[in-house]
Short mmCIF file of C-alpha atoms in Angstrom, two decimals:
data_model
loop_
_atom_site.label_atom_id
_atom_site.label_comp_id
_atom_site.label_asym_id
_atom_site.label_seq_id
_atom_site.Cartn_x
_atom_site.Cartn_y
_atom_site.Cartn_z
CA MET A 1 35.19 45.34 30.36
CA PHE A 2 31.85 45.21 32.17
CA LYS A 3 29.87 45.72 28.86
CA TYR A 4 32.38 42.91 27.17
CA ASN A 5 31.54 40.57 29.75
CA LEU A 6 27.87 41.31 29.70
CA LEU A 7 27.37 40.62 26.44
CA ILE A 8 29.35 37.33 26.56
CA LEU A 9 27.05 36.48 29.68
CA ILE A 10 24.14 37.07 27.07
CA VAL A 11 25.07 35.15 24.47
CA VAL A 12 25.86 32.39 26.61
CA VAL A 13 22.41 32.20 28.33
CA SER A 14 20.76 32.87 24.71
CA PHE A 15 22.70 29.93 23.37
CA LEU A 16 21.93 27.20 26.11
CA SER A 17 17.97 28.74 26.40
CA SER A 18 17.16 28.71 22.84
CA CYS A 19 14.67 26.09 21.70
CA LYS A 20 15.93 22.67 20.23
CA LYS A 21 15.92 22.45 16.58
CA CYS A 22 14.19 19.50 15.02
CA ASP A 23 16.30 17.71 12.32
CA PRO A 24 14.06 15.66 10.06
CA SER A 25 17.01 13.48 8.25
CA ASN A 26 16.87 9.91 7.49
CA SER A 27 19.59 7.08 7.92
CA THR A 28 19.97 3.62 7.30
CA SER A 29 21.81 1.17 9.22
CA GLY A 30 22.22 -2.76 9.86
CA ILE A 31 22.18 -4.81 6.76
CA ILE A 32 20.46 -2.35 4.44
CA ILE A 33 22.49 -1.86 1.18
CA GLU A 34 24.18 1.58 0.98
CA LYS A 35 22.79 3.57 -1.82
CA SER A 36 20.27 1.54 -2.79
CA ARG A 37 16.66 2.25 -3.76
CA VAL A 38 13.60 -0.21 -4.18
CA LYS A 39 10.83 0.63 -6.51
CA VAL A 40 7.56 -1.31 -6.51
CA LEU A 41 5.66 -1.11 -9.39
CA SER A 42 2.17 -2.28 -7.76
CA GLY A 43 0.97 -2.74 -4.34
CA HIS A 44 1.84 -1.30 -0.68
CA ALA A 45 4.17 -2.70 1.87
CA GLY A 46 2.49 -3.22 5.03
CA GLN A 47 4.91 -5.57 6.58
CA GLN A 48 6.86 -7.47 3.80
CA PHE A 49 9.52 -9.70 3.80
CA ILE A 50 10.58 -10.87 0.25
CA THR A 51 12.85 -13.45 -0.78
CA ASP A 52 11.95 -14.56 -4.14
CA THR A 53 10.20 -12.73 -6.91
CA GLU A 54 7.16 -14.98 -6.65
CA GLN A 55 5.92 -13.89 -3.75
CA TYR A 56 5.58 -10.11 -4.83
CA PRO A 57 6.25 -9.42 -8.50
CA GLY A 58 7.07 -6.08 -9.90
CA ILE A 59 9.78 -5.09 -7.80
CA GLU A 60 13.31 -3.10 -9.34
CA MET A 61 16.44 -2.01 -7.16
CA SER A 62 19.00 0.63 -7.73
CA LEU A 63 22.36 0.63 -6.61
CA ASP A 64 23.16 4.04 -7.30
CA ASP A 65 21.09 6.13 -5.53
CA GLY A 66 18.08 5.55 -8.27
CA LYS A 67 19.69 6.54 -11.46
CA THR A 68 19.15 3.07 -12.89
CA TYR A 69 16.83 0.46 -11.89
CA THR A 70 16.99 -3.87 -12.35
CA SER A 71 15.14 -6.57 -11.26
CA VAL A 72 15.97 -7.47 -7.79
CA ASP A 73 18.79 -10.29 -7.82
CA PHE A 74 17.12 -12.47 -4.90
CA SER A 75 20.28 -14.59 -5.22
CA LYS A 76 22.00 -12.02 -3.49
CA TYR A 77 19.30 -9.67 -1.73
CA SER A 78 16.01 -9.46 -0.04
CA VAL A 79 13.65 -6.75 0.47
CA MET A 80 11.69 -5.78 3.10
CA GLY A 81 8.67 -2.93 3.37
CA LEU A 82 7.19 -1.35 6.58
CA THR A 83 4.49 1.28 6.30
CA THR A 84 4.49 4.11 8.38
CA THR A 85 2.23 7.11 9.01
CA ALA A 86 3.94 10.30 10.47
CA GLY A 87 3.74 13.78 10.24
CA CYS A 88 5.09 15.50 6.65
CA SER A 89 8.13 16.70 8.44
CA THR A 90 9.46 13.66 9.89
CA GLY A 91 13.02 11.69 10.09
CA TYR A 92 13.42 7.95 9.22
CA ALA A 93 15.93 6.01 10.78
CA ARG A 94 15.80 2.50 9.30
CA ASN A 95 17.68 -0.43 10.47
CA VAL A 96 17.45 -4.25 9.63
CA GLN A 97 19.44 -6.84 12.10
CA VAL A 98 19.40 -10.66 11.56
CA ASN A 99 19.71 -12.80 14.43
CA ASP A 100 20.67 -16.25 13.35
CA ALA A 101 20.54 -18.03 16.40
CA ALA A 102 16.82 -17.07 16.77
CA LYS A 103 16.55 -17.04 12.87
CA THR A 104 14.84 -13.73 12.93
CA VAL A 105 15.20 -10.76 10.74
CA THR A 106 14.32 -7.02 12.34
CA TYR A 107 12.98 -4.28 10.62
CA THR A 108 12.88 -1.25 12.89
CA ILE A 109 12.24 2.22 11.88
CA THR A 110 12.42 5.03 14.15
CA LEU A 111 10.33 8.42 13.61
CA SER A 112 11.71 11.77 14.80
CA GLU A 113 8.85 14.03 13.72
CA CYS A 114 9.01 17.72 13.91
CA PRO A 115 5.88 19.51 15.24
CA THR A 116 6.22 22.44 12.24
CA CYS A 117 3.93 20.10 9.94
CA LYS A 118 0.30 19.01 10.72
CA ASN A 119 -0.49 17.13 7.84
CA SER A 120 0.21 13.12 7.85
CA VAL A 121 1.97 11.14 5.27
CA THR A 122 2.03 7.27 4.49
CA ILE A 123 5.45 5.91 3.55
CA ASP A 124 6.07 2.04 2.49
CA ASN A 125 9.77 2.36 3.74
CA TRP A 126 11.21 -0.56 1.02
CA VAL A 127 14.56 -1.33 1.85
CA LEU A 128 16.95 -3.74 0.05
CA ILE A 129 19.09 -5.87 2.45
CA LYS A 130 21.68 -8.45 2.34
CA LYS A 131 20.18 -12.13 1.25
CA VAL A 132 18.38 -13.49 4.51
CA PRO A 133 17.15 -17.09 4.13
CA SER A 134 13.44 -17.53 3.29
CA ASN A 135 12.60 -19.58 6.60
CA TYR A 136 13.72 -16.46 8.87
CA SER A 137 10.78 -14.73 10.84
CA PRO A 138 10.10 -11.30 10.51
CA ILE A 139 9.87 -8.95 13.09
CA PHE A 140 8.74 -5.45 12.69
CA ASP A 141 8.91 -2.45 15.09
CA ILE A 142 8.06 1.00 15.05
CA LYS A 143 9.21 3.70 17.52
CA LYS A 144 8.86 7.27 17.99
CA LYS A 145 11.70 9.79 19.56
#
């Protein structure tokens, strides 16, 4: 009985004191269109809020996780981009929110960097969102967890 209790105690202590695992998973929320992908044929994001083709030509969208692409239908959608540089093992939580009272659209990316990789990677983070009026002011925010 003593050996059994000791074994349980060792397992519990090991479980509670083990190091935290880093989870570099990605997520989207807010008004970002589920299962959508944005492909930009030329250029880089920087900080972009695009509401029509003339602003930034050469953007395509996919609504089936990237299997097929078509031109963005700007009567239904807008596009945002926000460039980040982070470690090569990083999770990206992308969120876009609209504040109709303030006439703003906020694109926030929360980075969860894992210490397992020392190299940096730059990503444009293009997202397809529900149509937002072109007179709304964009706000861009990058947070690190």
